[in-house]
Amino acid sequence: MTENQIKSIVEEVMAKMQLSGSTSGMHGVFSDMNTAIAKAKEAQKIVRVMSMDQREKIISKMREKIRENAETMARMGVDETGMGNVGDKILKHLLVAEKTPGTEDITTTAWSGDRGLTLVEMGPFGVIGAITPCTNPSETVLCNTMGMLAGGNTVVFNPHPQAIKTSIYAINLLNEASLEAGGPDNIACTVEKPTLDTSGVMMKHPDIPLLVATGGPGVVTAVLSCGKRGIGAGAGNPPALVDETADIRKAAEDIVNGCTFDNNLPCIAEKEIVAVDSICDELMRYMVEEQGCYLASREVQDKLIATVFTEKGALNRKCVGRSAKALLAMVGVEVPDNIRCITFEGPKEHPLITTELMMPILGVVRAKNFEDAVEQAVWLEHGNRHSAHIHSKNVDRITEYARAMDTAILVKNGPSYAALGFGGEGFPTFTIASRTGEGLTSAATFTKRRRCTMSDSLCIR
Ligand code: NAD
């Protein structure tokens, strides 16, 4: 498909939604939350008696449709939110299609012996309530639904209002996949206009036994305080530590690649560097000379601070997920297209370093030695226990850092996205349960353990 063809599909879908003023005609979309939950409950009654083979058939169809629509959803996400870049968002969708675990993640533990047979099986919760961010809108909806369905659940989403059209497109696609594979409609549902009120209905609803919050501290705290079981995938501010044993040139390349992926939107992406003094200048030289980093003067840093934060100190949403070139243009600095990141040296308390910006701005904090670097990195992660990265060839130091950071993700000697199975082993997710400790979520996370015991029988050894 050509770029113009994709563009015209996106424009057509957007125009349809705007013209009708509603989302009617899209599968899984309802005007109120109670109806969305009721419809997802009806669908779950069908899903819970399906064979694993049937669930897998639907998931395979979902993979196919996500692959076919990866570019459309990538463009919609960028157009609607103004965040990220199309090329990287296509890669994220393909990653979801190819590597999100399906029913193979649902396993059984068994004990058999003289007193019989006991199984522990992973059963569905029922209808899961999920709240999703605007930074990876369709990616999160798609990945969550595949895992939740593999576990026998259906799901109701309260997506970020700034990404509702993209989220609805993904929800419709998932339901189409289910119908085409012989499954029910409304495997994934949502409301036309998600608000704090609609998420409040979801949080209190008796038919929602499990809530999954992917977003900043506000939503995670809200979900964890509502009195139900909650999975909290919250904010991060991942530091990348570089010591003198690292391959410095490769560290510069990996860190800038990770930091600039989708304009720094992923919560796992490198947000600042802590480098030991003896290699700090060399690292920054590689970043500037070989990796497209713009070295910002104190004056440009001050202008960026005045631009990326509002007067009240909040993040200016117009800057989140924008390219380095666009951010620099906002402060009157024109740079060539090969500039993909902004760097500078500063103390850990610098506002562009200590804050989770989600912009390709990579401040460098100089540390006296490795011990000092670990201390500063722990401080910078702010106890989120989310992600941290290290470039070092000293295994003892890597171990010490991993213990000190205590994060859900720790990438050694690679770009942050290797942790999502992109250039690394393992499976992807866009819901990393940092706050509640499940880590990278998958189908198994969305199930409850159920023990089934046959006393004094069925052991045939
Ligand atoms: P956000 O917190 O502004 O919004 C996330 C979702 O929560 C949205 O749907 C929003 O409408 C809703 N929300 C916000 N406050 C709420 C409240 N008090 N009650 C109910 N719902 C509420 O985040 P965002 O800008 O969309 O995404 C970026 C943030 O999410 C970053 O902090 C990033 O690190 C984090 N994030 C974490 C993960 C993860 O897996 N841990 C993944 C993606 C994003």
Coordinates of C-alpha atoms in Angstrom, one line a residue, residues 240-242 246-261 264 268-273 283 286-287 290-293 340-341 362 389-393 411-419 422-423:
A240 CA 21.2 4.3 31.8
L241 CA 24.4 3.8 33.8
V242 CA 27.7 3.7 31.8
A246 CA 31.8 -0.6 28.8
D247 CA 32.2 -0.5 25.0
I248 CA 31.7 3.3 25.1
R249 CA 31.0 3.8 21.4
K250 CA 28.4 1.0 21.4
A251 CA 26.8 2.3 24.6
A252 CA 26.3 5.7 23.0
E253 CA 24.6 4.1 20.0
D254 CA 22.4 1.8 22.1
I255 CA 21.3 4.5 24.5
V256 CA 20.4 7.0 21.8
N257 CA 18.6 4.3 19.8
G258 CA 16.6 3.3 22.9
C259 CA 15.9 6.9 23.9
T260 CA 14.7 8.1 20.5
F261 CA 12.5 5.1 19.7
N264 CA 11.0 8.5 23.8
I268 CA 11.0 1.8 29.6
A269 CA 13.1 4.1 27.3
E270 CA 16.3 5.7 28.6
K271 CA 15.4 9.0 30.1
E272 CA 18.8 10.1 31.4
I273 CA 22.4 8.9 31.6
L283 CA 30.6 9.0 25.7
Y286 CA 30.3 9.7 20.4
M287 CA 26.7 10.8 21.1
E290 CA 28.1 9.8 15.6
Q291 CA 24.6 9.5 17.1
G292 CA 22.8 12.7 16.0
C293 CA 22.7 14.4 19.4
R340 CA 17.4 12.9 16.7
C341 CA 18.2 13.7 20.4
L362 CA 19.0 12.9 27.3
H389 CA 19.8 0.1 32.1
I390 CA 23.5 -0.5 32.4
H391 CA 26.5 -0.6 30.0
S392 CA 29.4 -2.4 31.7
K393 CA 31.4 -5.5 31.2
V411 CA 18.7 -4.1 30.3
K412 CA 22.4 -4.8 30.1
N413 CA 24.5 -3.6 27.2
G414 CA 21.7 -3.0 24.8
P415 CA 18.9 -0.5 23.9
S416 CA 16.0 -0.4 26.3
Y417 CA 13.6 -1.9 23.8
A418 CA 15.5 -5.2 23.8
A419 CA 13.5 -5.9 27.0
F422 CA 12.8 -6.3 20.1
G423 CA 16.4 -7.1 19.4

